[in-house]
PDB file of C-alpha atoms in Angstrom:
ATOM      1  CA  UNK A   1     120.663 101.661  69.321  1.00 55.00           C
ATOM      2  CA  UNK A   2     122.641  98.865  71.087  1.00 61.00           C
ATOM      3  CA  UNK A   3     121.712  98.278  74.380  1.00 77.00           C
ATOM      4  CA  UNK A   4     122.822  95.640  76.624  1.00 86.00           C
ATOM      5  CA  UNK A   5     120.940  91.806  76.869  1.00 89.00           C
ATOM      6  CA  UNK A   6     119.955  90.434  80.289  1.00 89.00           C
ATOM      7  CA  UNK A   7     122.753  87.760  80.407  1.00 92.00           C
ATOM      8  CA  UNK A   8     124.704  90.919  80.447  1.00 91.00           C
ATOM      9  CA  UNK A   9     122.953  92.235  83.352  1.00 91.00           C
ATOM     10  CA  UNK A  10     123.327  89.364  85.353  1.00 92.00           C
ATOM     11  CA  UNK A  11     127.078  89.324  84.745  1.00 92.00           C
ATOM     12  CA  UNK A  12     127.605  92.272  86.244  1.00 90.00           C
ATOM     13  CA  UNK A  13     125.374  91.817  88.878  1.00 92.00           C
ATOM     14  CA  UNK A  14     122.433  93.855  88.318  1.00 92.00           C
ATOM     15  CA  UNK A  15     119.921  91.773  89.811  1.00 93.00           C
ATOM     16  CA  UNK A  16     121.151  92.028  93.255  1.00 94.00           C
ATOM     17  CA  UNK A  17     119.183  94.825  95.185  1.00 92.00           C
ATOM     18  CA  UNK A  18     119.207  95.592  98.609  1.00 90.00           C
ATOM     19  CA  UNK A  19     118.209  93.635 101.811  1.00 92.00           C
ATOM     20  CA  UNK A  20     114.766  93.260 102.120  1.00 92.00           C
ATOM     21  CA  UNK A  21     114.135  95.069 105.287  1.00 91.00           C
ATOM     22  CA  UNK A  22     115.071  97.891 103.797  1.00 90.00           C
ATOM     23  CA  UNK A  23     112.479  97.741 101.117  1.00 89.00           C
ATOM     24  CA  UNK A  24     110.467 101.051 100.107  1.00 92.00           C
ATOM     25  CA  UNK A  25     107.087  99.779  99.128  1.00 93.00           C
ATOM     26  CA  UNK A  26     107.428 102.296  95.779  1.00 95.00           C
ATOM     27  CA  UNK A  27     109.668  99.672  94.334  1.00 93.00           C
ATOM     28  CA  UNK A  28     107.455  96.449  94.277  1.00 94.00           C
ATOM     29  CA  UNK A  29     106.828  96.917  90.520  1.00 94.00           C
ATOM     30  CA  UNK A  30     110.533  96.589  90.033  1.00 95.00           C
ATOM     31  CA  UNK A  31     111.460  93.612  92.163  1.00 96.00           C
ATOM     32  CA  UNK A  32     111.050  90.610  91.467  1.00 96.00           C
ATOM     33  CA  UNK A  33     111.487  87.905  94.085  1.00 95.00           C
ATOM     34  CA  UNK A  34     113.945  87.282  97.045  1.00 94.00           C
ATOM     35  CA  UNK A  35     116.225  84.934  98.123  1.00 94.00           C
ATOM     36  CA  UNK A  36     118.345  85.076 100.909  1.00 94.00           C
ATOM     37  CA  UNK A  37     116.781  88.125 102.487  1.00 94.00           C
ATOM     38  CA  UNK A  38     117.990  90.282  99.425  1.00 95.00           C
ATOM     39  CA  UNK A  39     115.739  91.554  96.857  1.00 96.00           C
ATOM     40  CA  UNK A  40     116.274  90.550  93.487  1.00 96.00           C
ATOM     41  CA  UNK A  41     115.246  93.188  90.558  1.00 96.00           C
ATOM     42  CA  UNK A  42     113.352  92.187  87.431  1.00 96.00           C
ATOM     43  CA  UNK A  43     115.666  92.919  85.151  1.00 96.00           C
ATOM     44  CA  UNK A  44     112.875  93.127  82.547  1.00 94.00           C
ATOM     45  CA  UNK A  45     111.728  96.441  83.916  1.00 95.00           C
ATOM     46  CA  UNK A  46     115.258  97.627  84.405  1.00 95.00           C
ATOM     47  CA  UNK A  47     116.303  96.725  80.407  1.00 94.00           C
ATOM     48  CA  UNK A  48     112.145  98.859  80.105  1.00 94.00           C
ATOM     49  CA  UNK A  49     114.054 101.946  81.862  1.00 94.00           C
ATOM     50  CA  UNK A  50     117.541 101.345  79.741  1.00 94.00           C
ATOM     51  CA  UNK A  51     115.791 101.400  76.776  1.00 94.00           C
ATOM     52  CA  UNK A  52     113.396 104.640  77.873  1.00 96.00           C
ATOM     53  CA  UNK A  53     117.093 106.517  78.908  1.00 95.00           C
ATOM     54  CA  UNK A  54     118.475 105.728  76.061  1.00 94.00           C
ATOM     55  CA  UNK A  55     115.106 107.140  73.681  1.00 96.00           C
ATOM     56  CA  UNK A  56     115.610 110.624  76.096  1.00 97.00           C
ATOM     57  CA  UNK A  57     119.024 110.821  75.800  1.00 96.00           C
ATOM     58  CA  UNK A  58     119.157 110.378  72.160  1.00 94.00           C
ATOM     59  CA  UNK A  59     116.192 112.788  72.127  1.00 97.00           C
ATOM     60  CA  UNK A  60     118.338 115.531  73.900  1.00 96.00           C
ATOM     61  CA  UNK A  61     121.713 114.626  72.209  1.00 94.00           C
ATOM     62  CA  UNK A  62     120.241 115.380  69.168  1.00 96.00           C
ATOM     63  CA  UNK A  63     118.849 118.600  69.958  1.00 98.00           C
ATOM     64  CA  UNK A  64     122.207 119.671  70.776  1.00 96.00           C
ATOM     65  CA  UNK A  65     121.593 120.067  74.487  1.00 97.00           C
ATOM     66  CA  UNK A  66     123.984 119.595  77.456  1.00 97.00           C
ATOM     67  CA  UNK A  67     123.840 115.921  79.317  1.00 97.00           C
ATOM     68  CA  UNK A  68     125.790 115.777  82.315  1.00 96.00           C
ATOM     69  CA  UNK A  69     127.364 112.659  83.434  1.00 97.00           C
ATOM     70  CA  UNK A  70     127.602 111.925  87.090  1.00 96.00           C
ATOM     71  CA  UNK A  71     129.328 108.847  88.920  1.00 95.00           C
ATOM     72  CA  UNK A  72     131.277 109.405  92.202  1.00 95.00           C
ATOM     73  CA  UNK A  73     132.406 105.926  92.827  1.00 94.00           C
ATOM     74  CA  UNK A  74     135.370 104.642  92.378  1.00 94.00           C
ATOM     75  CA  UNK A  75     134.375 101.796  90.111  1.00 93.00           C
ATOM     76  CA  UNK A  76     132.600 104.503  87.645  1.00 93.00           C
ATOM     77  CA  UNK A  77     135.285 107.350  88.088  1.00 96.00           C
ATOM     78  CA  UNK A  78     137.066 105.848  84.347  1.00 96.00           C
ATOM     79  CA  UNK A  79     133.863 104.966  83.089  1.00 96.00           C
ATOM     80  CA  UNK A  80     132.348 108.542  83.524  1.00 97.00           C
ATOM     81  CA  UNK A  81     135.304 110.711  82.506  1.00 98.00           C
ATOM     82  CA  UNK A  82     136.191 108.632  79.199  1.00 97.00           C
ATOM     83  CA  UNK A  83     132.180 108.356  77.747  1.00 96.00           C
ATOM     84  CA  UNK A  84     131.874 112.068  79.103  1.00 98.00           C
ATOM     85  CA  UNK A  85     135.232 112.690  77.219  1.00 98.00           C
ATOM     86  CA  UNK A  86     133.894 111.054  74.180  1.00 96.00           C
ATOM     87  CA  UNK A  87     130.757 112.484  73.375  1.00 94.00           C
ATOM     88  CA  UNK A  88     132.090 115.986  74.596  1.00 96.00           C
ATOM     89  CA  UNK A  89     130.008 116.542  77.835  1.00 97.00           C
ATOM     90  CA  UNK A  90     130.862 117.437  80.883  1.00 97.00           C
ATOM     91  CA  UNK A  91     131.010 115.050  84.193  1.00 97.00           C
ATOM     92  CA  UNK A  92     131.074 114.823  88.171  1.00 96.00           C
ATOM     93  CA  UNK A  93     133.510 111.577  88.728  1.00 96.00           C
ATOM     94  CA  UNK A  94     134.563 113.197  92.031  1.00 95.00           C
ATOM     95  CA  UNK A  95     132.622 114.166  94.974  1.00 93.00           C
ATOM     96  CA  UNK A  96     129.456 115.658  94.724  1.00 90.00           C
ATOM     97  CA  UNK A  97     128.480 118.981  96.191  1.00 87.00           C
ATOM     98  CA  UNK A  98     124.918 118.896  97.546  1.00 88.00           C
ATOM     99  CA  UNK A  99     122.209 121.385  96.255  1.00 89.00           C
ATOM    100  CA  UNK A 100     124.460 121.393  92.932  1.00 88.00           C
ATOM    101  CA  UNK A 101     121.767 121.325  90.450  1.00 88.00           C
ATOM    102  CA  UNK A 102     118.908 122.089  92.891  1.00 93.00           C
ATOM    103  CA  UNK A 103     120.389 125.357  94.807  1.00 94.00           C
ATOM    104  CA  UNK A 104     122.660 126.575  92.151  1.00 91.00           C
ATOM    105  CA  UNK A 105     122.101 130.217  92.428  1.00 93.00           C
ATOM    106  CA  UNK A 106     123.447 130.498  96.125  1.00 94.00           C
ATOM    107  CA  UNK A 107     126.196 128.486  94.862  1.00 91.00           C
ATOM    108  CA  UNK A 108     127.575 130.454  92.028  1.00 93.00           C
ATOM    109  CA  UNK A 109     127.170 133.598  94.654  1.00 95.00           C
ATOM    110  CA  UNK A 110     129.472 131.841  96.887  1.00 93.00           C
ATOM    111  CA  UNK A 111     131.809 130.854  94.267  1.00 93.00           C
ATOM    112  CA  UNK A 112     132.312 134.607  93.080  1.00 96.00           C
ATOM    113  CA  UNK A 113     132.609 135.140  97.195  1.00 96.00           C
ATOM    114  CA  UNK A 114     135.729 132.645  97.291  1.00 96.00           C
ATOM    115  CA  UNK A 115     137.406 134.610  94.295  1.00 96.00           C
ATOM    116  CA  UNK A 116     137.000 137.961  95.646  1.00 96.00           C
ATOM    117  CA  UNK A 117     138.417 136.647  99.020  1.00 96.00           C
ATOM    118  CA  UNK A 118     141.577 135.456  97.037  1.00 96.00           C
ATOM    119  CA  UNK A 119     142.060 138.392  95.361  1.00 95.00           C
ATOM    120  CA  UNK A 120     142.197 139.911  98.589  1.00 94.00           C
ATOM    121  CA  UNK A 121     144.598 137.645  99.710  1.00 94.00           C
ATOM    122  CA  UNK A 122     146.291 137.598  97.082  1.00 94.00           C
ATOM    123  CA  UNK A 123     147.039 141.239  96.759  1.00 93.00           C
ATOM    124  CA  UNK A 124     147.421 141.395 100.951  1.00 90.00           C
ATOM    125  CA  UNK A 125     144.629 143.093 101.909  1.00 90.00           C
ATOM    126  CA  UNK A 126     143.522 140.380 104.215  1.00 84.00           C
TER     127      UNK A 126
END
């Protein structure tokens, strides 16, 4: 399993976290200094997490089950739809509707709502 090194991480500018006054406690274990009132991350514990992703993911790929790629910025837009595109899974490179995942059942029932409504428009009932 490739995964990338830390000069890699550093690169692309990994280490950078966010100002320090905005800090939640939760994250200490993760950070590992400052300078110039940012944080900067220990990028040993981030390559840690990389490497436990990649275990799950390869876990789940292999089972055959459904991984769904998500990135809604700009910069990750390509990124998202080509490695989505290649492994045949879906992806979210555009906006992302809140409660998605977590509230799905209201919205598939408004979902079916919007397509009766344009049959009704579409036939001119309404």
């Amino acid at each position: 399993m490739a995964i990338v090194a830390v000069k890699d991480l550093i690169e692309a500018g990994v280490h950078f976290g966010h100002r320090a006054s905005r800090w939640n406690p939760k994250m200490r274990p993760y950070i590992y200094g400052k300078r110039n009132l940012i944080h900067i991350i220990d990028l040993r514990e981030t390559l840690r997490g990389l490497l436990r992703a990649c275990k799950y993911l390869n876990q789940i790929a292999s089972q055959g089950k459904t991984i769904l790629f998500v990135g809604t910025k700009r910069q990750a837009k390509e990124t998202i739809e080509r490695e989505a595109a290649r492994c045949g899974m879906p992806y979210v490179s555009e906006r992302w509707l809140g409660g998605t995942l977590t509230n799905f059942r209201t919205i598939r029932s408004r979902l079916q709502r919007l397509r009766e409504l344009e049959e009704l428009e579409s036939s001119g009932q309404i």
